[in-house]
CSV table of C-alpha atoms in Angstrom, one decimal:
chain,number,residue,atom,x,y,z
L,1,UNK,CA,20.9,-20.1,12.7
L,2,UNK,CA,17.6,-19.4,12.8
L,3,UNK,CA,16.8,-16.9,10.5
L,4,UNK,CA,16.4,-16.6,6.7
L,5,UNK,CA,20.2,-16.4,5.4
L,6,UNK,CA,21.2,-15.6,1.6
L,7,UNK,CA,24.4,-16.3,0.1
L,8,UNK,CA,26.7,-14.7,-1.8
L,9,UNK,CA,26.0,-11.3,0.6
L,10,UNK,CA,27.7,-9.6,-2.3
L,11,UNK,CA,27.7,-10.4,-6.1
L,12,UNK,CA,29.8,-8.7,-8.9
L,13,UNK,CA,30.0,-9.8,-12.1
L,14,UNK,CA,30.1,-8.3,-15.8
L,15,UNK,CA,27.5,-7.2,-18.4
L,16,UNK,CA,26.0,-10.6,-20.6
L,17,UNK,CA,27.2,-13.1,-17.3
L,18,UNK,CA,24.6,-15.6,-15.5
L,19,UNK,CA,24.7,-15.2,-11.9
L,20,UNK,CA,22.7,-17.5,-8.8
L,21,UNK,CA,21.4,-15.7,-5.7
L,22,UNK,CA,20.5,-18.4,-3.2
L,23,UNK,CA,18.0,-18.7,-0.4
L,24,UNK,CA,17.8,-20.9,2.9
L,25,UNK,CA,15.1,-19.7,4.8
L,26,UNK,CA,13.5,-20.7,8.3
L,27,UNK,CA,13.1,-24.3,8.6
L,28,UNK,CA,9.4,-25.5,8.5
L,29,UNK,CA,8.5,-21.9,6.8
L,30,UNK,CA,6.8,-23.3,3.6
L,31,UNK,CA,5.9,-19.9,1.8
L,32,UNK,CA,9.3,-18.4,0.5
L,33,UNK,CA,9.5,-14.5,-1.4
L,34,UNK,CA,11.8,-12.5,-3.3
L,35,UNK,CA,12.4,-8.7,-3.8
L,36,UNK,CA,14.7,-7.2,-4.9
L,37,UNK,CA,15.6,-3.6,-3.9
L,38,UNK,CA,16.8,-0.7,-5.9
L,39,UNK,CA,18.6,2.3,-4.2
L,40,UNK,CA,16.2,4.8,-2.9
L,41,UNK,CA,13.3,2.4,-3.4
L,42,UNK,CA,11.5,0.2,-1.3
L,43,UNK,CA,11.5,-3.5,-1.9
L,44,UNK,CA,9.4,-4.8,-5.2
L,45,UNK,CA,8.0,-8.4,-5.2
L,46,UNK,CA,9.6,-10.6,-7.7
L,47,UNK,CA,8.3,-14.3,-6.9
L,48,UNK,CA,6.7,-16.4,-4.5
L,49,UNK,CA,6.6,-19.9,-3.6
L,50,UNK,CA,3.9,-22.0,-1.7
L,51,UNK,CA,6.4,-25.2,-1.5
L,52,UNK,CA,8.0,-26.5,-4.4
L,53,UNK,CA,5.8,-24.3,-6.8
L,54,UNK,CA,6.1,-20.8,-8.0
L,55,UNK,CA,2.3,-19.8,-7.1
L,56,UNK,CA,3.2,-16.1,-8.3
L,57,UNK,CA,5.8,-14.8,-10.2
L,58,UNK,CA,3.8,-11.6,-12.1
L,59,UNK,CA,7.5,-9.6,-10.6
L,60,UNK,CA,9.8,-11.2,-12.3
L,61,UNK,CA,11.0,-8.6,-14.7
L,62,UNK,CA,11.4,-10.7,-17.9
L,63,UNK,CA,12.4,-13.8,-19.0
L,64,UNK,CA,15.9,-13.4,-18.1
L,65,UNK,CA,14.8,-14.1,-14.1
L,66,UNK,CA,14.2,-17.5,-13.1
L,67,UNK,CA,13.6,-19.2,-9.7
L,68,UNK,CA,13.3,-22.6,-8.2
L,69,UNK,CA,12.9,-24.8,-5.3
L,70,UNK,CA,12.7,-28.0,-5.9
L,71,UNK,CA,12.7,-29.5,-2.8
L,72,UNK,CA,10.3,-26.9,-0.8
L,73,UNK,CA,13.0,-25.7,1.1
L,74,UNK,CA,16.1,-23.7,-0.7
L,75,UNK,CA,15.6,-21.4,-3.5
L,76,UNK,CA,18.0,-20.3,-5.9
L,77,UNK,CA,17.3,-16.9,-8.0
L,78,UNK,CA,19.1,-17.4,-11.7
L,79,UNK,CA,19.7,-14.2,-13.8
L,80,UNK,CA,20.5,-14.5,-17.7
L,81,UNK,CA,22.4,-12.2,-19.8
L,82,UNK,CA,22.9,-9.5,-16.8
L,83,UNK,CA,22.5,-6.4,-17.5
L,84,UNK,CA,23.9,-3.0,-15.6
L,85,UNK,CA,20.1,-2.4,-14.6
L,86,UNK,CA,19.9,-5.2,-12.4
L,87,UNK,CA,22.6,-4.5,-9.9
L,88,UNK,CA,20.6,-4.5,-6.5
L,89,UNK,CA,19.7,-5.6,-3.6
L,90,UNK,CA,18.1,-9.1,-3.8
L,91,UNK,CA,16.3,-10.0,-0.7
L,92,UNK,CA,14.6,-13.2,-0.1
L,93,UNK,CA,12.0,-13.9,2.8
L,94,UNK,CA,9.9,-16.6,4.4
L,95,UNK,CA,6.7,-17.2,6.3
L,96,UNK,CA,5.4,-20.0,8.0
L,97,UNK,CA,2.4,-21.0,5.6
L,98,UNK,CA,1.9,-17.7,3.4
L,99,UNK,CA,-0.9,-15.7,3.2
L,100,UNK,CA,-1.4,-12.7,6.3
L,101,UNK,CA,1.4,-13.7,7.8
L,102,UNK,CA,4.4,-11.9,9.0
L,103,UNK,CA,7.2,-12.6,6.1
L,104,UNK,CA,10.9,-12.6,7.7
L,105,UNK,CA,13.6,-11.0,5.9
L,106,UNK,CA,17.3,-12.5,5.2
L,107,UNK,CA,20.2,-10.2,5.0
L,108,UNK,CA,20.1,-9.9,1.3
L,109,UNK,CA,22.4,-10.5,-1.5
L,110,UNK,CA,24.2,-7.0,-3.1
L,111,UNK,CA,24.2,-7.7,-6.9
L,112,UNK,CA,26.7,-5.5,-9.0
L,113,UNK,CA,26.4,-5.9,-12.3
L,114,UNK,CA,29.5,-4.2,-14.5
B,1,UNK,CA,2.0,4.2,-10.3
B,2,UNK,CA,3.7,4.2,-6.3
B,3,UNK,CA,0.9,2.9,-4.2
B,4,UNK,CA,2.4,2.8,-1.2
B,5,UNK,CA,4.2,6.3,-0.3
B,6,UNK,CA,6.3,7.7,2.2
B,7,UNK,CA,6.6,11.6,1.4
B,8,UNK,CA,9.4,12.4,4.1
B,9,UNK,CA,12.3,10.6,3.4
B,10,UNK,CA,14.2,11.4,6.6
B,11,UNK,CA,12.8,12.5,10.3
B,12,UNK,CA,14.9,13.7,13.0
B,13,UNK,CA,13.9,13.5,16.5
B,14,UNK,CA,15.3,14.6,20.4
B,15,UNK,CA,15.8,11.2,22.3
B,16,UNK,CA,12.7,10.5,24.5
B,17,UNK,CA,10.4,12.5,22.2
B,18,UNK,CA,7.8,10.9,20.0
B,19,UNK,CA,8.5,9.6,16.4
B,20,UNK,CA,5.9,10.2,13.8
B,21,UNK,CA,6.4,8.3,10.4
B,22,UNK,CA,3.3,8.7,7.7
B,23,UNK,CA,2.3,6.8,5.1
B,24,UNK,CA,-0.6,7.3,2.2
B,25,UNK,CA,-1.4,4.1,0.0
B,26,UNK,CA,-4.0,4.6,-3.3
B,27,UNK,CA,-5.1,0.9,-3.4
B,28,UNK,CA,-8.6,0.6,-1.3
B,29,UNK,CA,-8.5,-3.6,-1.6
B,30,UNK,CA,-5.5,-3.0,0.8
B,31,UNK,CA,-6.6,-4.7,3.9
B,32,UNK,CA,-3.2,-5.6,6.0
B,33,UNK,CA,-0.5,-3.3,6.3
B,34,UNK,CA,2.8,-3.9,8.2
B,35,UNK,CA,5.9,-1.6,9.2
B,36,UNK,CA,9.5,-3.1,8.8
B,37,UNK,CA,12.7,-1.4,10.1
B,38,UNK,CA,16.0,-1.6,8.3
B,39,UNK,CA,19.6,-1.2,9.1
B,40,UNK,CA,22.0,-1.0,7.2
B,41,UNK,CA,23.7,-4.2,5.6
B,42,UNK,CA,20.9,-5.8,6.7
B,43,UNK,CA,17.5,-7.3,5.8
B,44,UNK,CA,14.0,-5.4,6.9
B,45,UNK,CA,12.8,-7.2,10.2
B,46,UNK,CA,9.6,-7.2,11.3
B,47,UNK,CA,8.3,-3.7,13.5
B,48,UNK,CA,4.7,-3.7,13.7
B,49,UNK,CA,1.1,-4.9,11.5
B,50,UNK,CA,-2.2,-4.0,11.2
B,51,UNK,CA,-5.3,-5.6,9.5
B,52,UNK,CA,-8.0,-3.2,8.4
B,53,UNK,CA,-10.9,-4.5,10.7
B,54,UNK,CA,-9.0,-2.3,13.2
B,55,UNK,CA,-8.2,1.1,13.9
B,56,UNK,CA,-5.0,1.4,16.3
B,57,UNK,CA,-2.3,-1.7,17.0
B,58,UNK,CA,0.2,-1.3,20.0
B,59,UNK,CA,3.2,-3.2,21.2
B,60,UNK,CA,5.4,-1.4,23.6
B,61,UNK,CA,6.7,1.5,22.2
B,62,UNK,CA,5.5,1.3,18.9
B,63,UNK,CA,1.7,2.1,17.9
B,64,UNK,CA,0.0,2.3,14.8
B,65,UNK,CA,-2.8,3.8,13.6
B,66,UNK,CA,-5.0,3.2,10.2
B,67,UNK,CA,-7.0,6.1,8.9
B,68,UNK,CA,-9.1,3.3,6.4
B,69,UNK,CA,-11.0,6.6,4.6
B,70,UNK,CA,-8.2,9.0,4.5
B,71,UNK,CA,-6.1,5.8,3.1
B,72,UNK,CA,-3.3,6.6,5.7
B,73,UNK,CA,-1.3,4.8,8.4
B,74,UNK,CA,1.2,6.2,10.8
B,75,UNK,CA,3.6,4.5,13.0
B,76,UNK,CA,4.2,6.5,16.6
B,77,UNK,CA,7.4,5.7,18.8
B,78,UNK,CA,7.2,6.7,21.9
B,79,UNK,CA,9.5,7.1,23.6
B,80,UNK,CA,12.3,7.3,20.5
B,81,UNK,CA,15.5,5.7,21.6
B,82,UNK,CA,18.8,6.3,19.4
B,83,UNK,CA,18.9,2.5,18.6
B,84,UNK,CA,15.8,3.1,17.1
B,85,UNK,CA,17.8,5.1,13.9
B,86,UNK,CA,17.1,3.5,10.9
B,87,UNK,CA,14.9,3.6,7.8
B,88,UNK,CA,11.6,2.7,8.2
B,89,UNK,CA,9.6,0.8,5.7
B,90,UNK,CA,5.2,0.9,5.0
B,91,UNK,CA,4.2,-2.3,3.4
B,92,UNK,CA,0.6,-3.3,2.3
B,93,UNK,CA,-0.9,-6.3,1.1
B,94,UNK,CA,-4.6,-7.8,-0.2
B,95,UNK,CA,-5.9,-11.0,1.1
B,96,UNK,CA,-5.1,-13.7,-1.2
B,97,UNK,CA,-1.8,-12.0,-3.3
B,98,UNK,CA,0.9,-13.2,-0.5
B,99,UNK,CA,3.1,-9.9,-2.0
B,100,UNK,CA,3.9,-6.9,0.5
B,101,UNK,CA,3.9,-3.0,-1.6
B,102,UNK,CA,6.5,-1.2,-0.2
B,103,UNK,CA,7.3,2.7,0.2
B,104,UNK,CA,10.1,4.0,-0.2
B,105,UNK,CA,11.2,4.7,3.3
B,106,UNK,CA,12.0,7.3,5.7
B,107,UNK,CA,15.0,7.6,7.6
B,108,UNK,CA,14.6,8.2,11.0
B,109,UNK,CA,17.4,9.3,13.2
B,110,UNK,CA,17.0,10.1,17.2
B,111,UNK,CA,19.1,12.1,18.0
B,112,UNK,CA,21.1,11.7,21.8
């Protein structure tokens, strides 16, 4: 395919569990985001990547968050100890180099945390 | 402290009338916005930008227009079609941060 995909689309786990959201976006799109999307809100930025590296990653909530990409391509979002509060959408995006450019959206994954 | 809003949650509009969605952001080192329609189950994709050296931006049915001093952008559709029911996301960004600010939404629905 040719667009950003995200897998699991849905997620549910329990209170205190560690859960991975992962992220293939468009190949040769070197900048990669991700947001995550409460209900009745619009997306917030949690991370971004410029390659391999996280170049910002002032969203991401608390230490419990993590992300990588170790190999400039896939990413994979790693929650801690989840808690009820983050059950959400998760929505990772790409762009070609970063900066003003257009970011493309994958389908999301639907985190529910019990 | 929302700094991108979107006062009317939902719109409802005749088929083959225009669509009028608003948005108001605070931050004046905004200087490219975008618009991003979403359905549900899936990701937003891509409508419409605009970079603040300009005043209007069209393609096709969809036009926007940046008000830089009143801080306000709106997106037109024109004419609405019902596949175009969905809810509509503002985004803004400052050169340099790579991170979009999104509204909240509105939820547009065209009515047949």
């Amino acid at each position: 395919g040719a667009g950003v995909s995200q897998t699991p689309s849905n997620k549910v786990t329990e209170k205190g569990k560690y859960v991975e959201l992962r992220c293939d976006p468009i190949s040769g799109h070197t900048a990669l985001y991700w947001y995550r999307q409460s209900l009745g809100q619009g997306p917030e930025f949690l991370i971004y990547f410029q390659g391999t590296g996280a170049a910002d990653d002032s969203g991401l909530p608390n230490d419990r968050f993590f992300a990588v990409r170790p190999e400039g391509s896939v990413s994979t979002l790693k929650i801690q100890r989840t808690e009820r509060g983050d059950s959400a959408v998760y929505l990772c995006a790409s762009s070609l180099r970063g900066g003003e450019e257009t970011q493309y959206f994958g389908p999301g994954t639907r985190l529910l945390v019990l | 402290d929302q700094q991108v809003k979107q006062n009317s949650p939902s719109l409802s509009v005749q088929e083959g009338r225009i669509s009028i969605l608003n948005c108001d952001y605070t931050n004046s080192m905004f200087d490219y916005f975008l618009w991003y329609k979403k359905y549900p189950a899936e990701g937003p994709t891509f409508l419409i930008s605009i970079s603040s050296i300009k005043d209007k931006n069209e393609d096709g049915r969809f036009t926007v227009f940046l008000n830089k001093s009143a801080k306000h952008l709106s997106l037109h559709i024109v004419p609405s079609q019902p596949g175009d029911s969905a809810v509509y996301f503002c985004a803004a960004s400052t050169s340099g941060t790579y991170k979009y600010i999104f509204g909240t939404g509105t939820r547009l629905k065209v009515l047949a």
